Coordinates of C-alpha atoms and ligand atoms in Angstrom, one line a residue:
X1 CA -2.6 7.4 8.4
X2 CA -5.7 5.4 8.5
X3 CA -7.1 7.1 10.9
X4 CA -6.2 10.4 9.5
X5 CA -8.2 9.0 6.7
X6 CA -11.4 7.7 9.0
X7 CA -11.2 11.0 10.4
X8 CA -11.3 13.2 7.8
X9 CA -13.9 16.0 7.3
X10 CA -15.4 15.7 3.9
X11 CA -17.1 17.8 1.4
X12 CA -17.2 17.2 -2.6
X13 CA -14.0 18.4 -4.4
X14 CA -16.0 19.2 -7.6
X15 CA -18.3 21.5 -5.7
X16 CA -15.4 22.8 -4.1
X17 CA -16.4 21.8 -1.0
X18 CA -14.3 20.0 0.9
X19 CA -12.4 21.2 3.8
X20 CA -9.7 18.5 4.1
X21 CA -8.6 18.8 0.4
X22 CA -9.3 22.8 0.2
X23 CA -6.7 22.3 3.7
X24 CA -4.1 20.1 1.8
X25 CA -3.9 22.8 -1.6
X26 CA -3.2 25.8 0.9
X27 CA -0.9 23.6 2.8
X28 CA 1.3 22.5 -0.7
X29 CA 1.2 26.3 -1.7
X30 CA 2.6 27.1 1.3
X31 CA 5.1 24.3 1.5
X32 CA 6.3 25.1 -2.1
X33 CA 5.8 28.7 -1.6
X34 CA 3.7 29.0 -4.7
X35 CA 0.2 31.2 -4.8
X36 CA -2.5 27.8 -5.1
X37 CA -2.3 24.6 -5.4
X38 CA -4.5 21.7 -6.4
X39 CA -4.9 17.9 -6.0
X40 CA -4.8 15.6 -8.7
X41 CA -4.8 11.9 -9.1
X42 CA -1.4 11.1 -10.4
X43 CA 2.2 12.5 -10.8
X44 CA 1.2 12.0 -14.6
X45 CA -1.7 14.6 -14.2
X46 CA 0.1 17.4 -12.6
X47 CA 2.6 17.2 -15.0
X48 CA 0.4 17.3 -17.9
X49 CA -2.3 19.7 -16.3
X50 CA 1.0 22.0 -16.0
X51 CA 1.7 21.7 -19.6
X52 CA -2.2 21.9 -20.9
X53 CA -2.0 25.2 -19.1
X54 CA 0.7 26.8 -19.5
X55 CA 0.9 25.7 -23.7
X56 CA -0.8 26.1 -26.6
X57 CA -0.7 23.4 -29.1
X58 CA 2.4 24.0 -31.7
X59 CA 4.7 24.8 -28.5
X60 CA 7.3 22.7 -27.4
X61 CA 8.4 21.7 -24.1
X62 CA 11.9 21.4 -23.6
X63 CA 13.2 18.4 -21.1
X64 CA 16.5 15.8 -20.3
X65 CA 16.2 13.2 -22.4
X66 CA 15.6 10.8 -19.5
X67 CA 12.8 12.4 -18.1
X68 CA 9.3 11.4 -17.1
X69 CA 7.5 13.5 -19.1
X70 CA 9.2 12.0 -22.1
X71 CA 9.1 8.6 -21.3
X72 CA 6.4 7.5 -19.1
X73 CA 3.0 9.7 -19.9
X74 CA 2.5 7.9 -22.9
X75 CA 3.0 10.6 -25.2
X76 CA 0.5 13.2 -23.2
X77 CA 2.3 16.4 -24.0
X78 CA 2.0 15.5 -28.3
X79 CA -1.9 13.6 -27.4
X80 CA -3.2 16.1 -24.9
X81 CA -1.8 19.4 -25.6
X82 CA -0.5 19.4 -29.2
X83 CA 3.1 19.9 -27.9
X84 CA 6.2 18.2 -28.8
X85 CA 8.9 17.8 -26.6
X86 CA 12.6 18.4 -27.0
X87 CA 15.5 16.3 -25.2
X88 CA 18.3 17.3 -23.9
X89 CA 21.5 16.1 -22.9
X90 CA 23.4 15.8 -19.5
X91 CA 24.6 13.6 -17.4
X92 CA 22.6 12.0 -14.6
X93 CA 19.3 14.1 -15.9
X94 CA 20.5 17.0 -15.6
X95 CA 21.7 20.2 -17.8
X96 CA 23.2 23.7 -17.9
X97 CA 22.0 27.2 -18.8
X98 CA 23.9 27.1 -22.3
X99 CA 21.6 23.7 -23.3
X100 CA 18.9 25.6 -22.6
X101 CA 20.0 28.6 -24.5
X102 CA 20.8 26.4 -27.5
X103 CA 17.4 24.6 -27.5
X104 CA 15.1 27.8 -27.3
X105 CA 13.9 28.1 -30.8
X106 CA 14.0 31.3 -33.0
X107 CA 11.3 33.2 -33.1
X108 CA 10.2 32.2 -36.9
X109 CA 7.1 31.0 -38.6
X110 CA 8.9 27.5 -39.1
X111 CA 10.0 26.6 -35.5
X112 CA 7.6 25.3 -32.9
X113 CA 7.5 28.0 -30.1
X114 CA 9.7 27.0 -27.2
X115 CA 7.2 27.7 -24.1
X116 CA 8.2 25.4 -21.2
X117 CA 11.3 23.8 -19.3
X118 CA 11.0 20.7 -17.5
X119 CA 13.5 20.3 -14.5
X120 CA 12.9 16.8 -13.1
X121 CA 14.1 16.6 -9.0
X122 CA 15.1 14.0 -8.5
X123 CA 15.5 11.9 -11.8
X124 CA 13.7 8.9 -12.0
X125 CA 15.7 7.3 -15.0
X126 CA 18.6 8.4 -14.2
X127 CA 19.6 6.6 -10.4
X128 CA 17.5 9.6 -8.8
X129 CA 20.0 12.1 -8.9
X130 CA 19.3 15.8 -6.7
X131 CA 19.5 19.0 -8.3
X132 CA 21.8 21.6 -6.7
X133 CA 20.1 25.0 -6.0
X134 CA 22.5 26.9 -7.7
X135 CA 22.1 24.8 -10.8
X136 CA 18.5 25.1 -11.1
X137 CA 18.6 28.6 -10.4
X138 CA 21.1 29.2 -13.4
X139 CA 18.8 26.7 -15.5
X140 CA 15.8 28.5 -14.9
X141 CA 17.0 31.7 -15.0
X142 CA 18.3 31.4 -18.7
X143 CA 14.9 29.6 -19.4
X144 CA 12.8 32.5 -18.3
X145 CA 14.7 35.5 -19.8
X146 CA 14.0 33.3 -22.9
X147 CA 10.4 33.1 -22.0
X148 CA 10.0 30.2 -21.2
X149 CA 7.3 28.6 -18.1
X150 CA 9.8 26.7 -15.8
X151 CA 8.0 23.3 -14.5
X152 CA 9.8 21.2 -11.9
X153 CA 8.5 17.6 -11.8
X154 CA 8.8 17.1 -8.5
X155 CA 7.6 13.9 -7.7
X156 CA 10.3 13.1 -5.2
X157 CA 11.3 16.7 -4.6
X158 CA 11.6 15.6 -0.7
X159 CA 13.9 13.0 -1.4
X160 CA 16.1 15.6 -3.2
X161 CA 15.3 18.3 -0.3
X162 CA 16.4 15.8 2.4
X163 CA 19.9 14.9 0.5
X164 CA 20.5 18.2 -0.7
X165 CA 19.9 20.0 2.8
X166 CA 17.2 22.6 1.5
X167 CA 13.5 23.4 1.7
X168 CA 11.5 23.1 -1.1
X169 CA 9.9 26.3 -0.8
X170 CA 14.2 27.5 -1.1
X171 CA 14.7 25.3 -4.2
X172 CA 11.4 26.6 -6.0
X173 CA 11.8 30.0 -4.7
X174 CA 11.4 32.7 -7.7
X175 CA 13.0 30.5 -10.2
X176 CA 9.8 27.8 -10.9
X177 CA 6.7 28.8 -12.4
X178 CA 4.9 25.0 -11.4
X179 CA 5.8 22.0 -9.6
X180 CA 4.2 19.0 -9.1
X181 CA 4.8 16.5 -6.3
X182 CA 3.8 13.4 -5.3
X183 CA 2.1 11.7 -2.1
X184 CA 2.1 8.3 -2.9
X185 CA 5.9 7.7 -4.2
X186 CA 8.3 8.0 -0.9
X187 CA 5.5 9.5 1.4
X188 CA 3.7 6.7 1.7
X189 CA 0.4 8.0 1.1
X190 CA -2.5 5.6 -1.3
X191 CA -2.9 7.7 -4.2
X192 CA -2.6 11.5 -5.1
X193 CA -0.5 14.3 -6.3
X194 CA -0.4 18.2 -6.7
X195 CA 0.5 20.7 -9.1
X196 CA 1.0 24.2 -7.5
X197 CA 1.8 27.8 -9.3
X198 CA -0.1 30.9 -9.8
X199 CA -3.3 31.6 -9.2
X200 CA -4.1 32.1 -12.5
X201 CA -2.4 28.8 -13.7
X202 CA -3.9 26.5 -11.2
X203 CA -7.2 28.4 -12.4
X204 CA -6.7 26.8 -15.8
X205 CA -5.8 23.5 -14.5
X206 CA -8.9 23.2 -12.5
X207 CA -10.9 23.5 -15.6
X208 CA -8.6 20.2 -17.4
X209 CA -8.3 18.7 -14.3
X210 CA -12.1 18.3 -15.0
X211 CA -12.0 17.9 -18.6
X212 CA -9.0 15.2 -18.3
X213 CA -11.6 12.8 -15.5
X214 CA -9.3 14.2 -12.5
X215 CA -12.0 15.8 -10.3
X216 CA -12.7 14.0 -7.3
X217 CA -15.6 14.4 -5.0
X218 CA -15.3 13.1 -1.4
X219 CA -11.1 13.3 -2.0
X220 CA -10.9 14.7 1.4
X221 CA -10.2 10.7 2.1
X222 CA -7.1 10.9 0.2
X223 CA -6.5 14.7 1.2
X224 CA -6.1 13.5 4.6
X225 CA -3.6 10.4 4.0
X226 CA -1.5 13.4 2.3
X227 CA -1.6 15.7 5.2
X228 CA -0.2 13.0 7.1
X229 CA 2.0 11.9 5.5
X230 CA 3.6 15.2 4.6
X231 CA 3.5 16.1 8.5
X232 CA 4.8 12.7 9.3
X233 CA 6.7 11.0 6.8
X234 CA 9.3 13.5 5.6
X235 CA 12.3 13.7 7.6
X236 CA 12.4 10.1 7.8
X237 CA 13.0 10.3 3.8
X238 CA 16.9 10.0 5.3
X239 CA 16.3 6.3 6.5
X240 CA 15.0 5.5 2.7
X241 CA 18.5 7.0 1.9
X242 CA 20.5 5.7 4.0
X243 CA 18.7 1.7 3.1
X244 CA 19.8 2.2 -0.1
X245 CA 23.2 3.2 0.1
X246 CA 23.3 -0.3 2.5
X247 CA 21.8 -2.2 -0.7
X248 CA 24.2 -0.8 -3.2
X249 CA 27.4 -1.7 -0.7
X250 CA 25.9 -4.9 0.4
X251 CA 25.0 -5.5 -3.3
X252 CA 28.5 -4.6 -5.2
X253 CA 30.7 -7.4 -5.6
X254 CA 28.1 -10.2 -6.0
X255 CA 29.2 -12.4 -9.4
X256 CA 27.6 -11.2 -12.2
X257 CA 26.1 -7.8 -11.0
X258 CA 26.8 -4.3 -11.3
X259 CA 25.7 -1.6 -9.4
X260 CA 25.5 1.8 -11.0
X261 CA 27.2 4.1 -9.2
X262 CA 25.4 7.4 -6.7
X263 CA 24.4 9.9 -9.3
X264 CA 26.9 12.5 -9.0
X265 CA 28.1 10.7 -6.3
X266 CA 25.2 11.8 -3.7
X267 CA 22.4 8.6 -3.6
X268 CA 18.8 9.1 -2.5
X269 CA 16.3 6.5 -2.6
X270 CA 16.9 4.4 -5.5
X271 CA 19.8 1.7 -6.7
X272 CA 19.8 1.0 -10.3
X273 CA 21.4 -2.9 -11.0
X274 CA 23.2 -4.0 -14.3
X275 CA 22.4 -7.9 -14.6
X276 CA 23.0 -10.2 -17.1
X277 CA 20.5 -11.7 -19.0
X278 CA 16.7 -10.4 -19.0
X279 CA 16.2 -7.8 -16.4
X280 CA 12.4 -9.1 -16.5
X281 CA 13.3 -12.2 -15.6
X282 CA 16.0 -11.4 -13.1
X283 CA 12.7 -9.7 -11.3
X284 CA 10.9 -12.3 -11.6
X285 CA 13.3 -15.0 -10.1
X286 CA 13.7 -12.5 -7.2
X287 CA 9.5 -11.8 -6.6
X288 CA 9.3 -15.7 -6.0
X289 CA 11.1 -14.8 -2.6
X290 CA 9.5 -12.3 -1.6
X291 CA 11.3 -8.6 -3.2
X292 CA 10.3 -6.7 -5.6
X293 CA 12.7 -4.8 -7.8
X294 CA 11.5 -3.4 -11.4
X295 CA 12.6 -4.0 -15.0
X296 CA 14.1 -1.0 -16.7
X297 CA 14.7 -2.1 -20.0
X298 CA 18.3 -4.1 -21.5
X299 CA 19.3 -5.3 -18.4
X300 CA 19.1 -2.9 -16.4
X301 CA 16.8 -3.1 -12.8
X302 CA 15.4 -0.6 -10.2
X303 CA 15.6 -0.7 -6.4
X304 CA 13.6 1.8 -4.5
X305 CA 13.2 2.3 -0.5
X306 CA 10.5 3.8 0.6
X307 CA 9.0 3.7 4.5
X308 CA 7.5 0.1 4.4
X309 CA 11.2 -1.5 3.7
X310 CA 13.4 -1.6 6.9
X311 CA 16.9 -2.2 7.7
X312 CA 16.0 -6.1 8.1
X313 CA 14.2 -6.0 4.7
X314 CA 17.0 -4.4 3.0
X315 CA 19.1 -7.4 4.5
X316 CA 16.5 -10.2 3.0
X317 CA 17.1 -8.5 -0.4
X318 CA 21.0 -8.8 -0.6
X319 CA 20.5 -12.3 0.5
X320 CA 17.8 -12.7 -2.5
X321 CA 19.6 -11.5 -5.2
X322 CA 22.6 -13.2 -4.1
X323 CA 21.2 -16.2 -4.3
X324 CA 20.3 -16.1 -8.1
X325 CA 23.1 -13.8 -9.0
X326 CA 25.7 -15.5 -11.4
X327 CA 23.3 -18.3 -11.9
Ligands
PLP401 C1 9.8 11.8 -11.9 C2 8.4 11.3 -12.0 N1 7.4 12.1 -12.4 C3 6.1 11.7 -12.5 C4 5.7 10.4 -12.2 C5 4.3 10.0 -12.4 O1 3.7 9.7 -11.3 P1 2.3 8.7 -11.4 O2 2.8 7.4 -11.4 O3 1.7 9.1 -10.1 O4 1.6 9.2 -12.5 C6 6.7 9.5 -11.8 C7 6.3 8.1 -11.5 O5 7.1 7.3 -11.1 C8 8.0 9.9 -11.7 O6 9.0 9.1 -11.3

């Protein structure tokens, strides 16, 4: 990757100028089988370049309660775009057609207009658990004939492409109107994201992508750590996988902690722990050897794998947490 990044050609993105990035849109479109595509700094910034452009402020965007969107961009759809946002329930992140039915608004001068439907794939918050086609087909289906803008945050759609067994351009296909996926999460790259759709939406979103601070000039240096990583870094997304269904066996059973069990039965890359105590400082305890897990709030701690943890590491970190678990 580093010398996909020494070698890249490079131009200025705000000029629109730059082969390597102008290389990386068309090769996302493509990918996700959308009509353009664009780079952007953070998973954060697609998903709330998606909603700037496809809303108008006094719509409401419609998500799972444990979504991203809702919980980690700081407010951005309500600060940004003037939307509020609607949760919904389901278990392990995800929801059915009636839900969405039953959350579309009236048309009536006193209800926010329902405009967009967030589909998160996987979901974060909720042990990353992978959408079935058939289920976000049925989702976004009732969403659109209610006119709504379907949006899947895909910032580990690979990870749910790998477990699930289909392509992303197959899971997006006619049913999403934007997605947004990230480079740096499981794919190893730096920094960087995309949001891809129509031509016309992307159109919109390269004018806030300016207007938010996102437009990058030489970014063909980060272009490049994407194109790599996207040609060499996704079908080993089944080792991350496989890691962490070792760390959940490996970790069940130790005194004291619980281990939340596969969403849905089918785990990709993520473990989510039940400890006792303060989940900050159980994380703490275990950085002073060496592995780094994240607080989710009330107890309740977040393994990832990703390509720079290997089977031996994975091994290290049953061993560190069973050292401080029960104490
Ligand atoms: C599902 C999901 N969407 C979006 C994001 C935002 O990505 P970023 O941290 O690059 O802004 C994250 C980050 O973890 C995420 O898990």
């Amino acid at each position: 990757m580093m010398q996909a990044i020494a070698a890249a050609e490079l131009g200025d993105d705000v000029l629109g100028d730059d082969p390597t990035v102008e290389r990386l849109e068309r090769t996302v479109a493509a990918i996700l089988g959308m009509e353009a595509a664009i780079l952007v700094p953070s998973g954060t910034m697609a998903n709330q370049l998606a909603i700037r452009s496809a809303c108008e402020s006094g719509d409401e965007v419609i998500c799972h309660r444990d979504s991203h969107v809702l919980h980690y961009e700081t407010a951005a759809p309500a600060a940004l775009s003037g939307c509020m946002t609607q949760p919904l329930e389901g278990e392990a992140g995800v929801f059915d057609a009636e839900s969405v039915r039953r959350a579309v608004r009236p048309s009536d001068q006193h209800a926010p207009r329902s405009r967009m439907l967030v589909v998160e794939n996987t979901v974060n918050r909720a042990g990353g658990t992978a959408w079935r086609r058939e289920e976000f087909r049925a989702v976004a289906s009732a969403a659109r004939d209610l006119g709504l803008h379907v949006h899947v945050d895909g910032a580990r759609l690979w990870n749910a492409c790998i477990a699930r067994g289909y392509a992303p351009g197959e899971f997006l296909a006619a049913s999403a109107d934007s997605a947004s996926v990230c480079f740096s999460k499981g794919l190893g790259a730096p920094v960087g994201s995309a949001l891809a759709g129509s031509r016309a939406l992307i159109g919109r979103a390269r004018r806030f992508r300016k207007m938010f601070g996102g437009a990058m000039r030489q970014s063909g240096l980060l272009a490049a750590a994407a194109i790599h990583a996207l040609e060499h870094h996704v079908a080993r997304l089944v080792e991350d996988h496989a890691h962490a269904m070792r760390l959940a066996a490996g970790l069940s059973g130790l005194p004291g902690i619980e281990v939340e069990p596969a969403p849905r039965g089918m785990r990709t890359n993520m473990v989510f722990l039940r400890v006792p105590g303060d989940a900050a400082e159980f994380c703490t305890r275990l950085a002073a050897q060496g592995v780094r897990m994240i607080p989710m709030g009330h107890g309740r701690v977040r393994a990832v794998t990703h390509l720079d943890v290997d089977a031996a590491g994975i091994e290290r970190a049953i061993e560190a947490v069973r050292s401080i678990a029960g104490r």
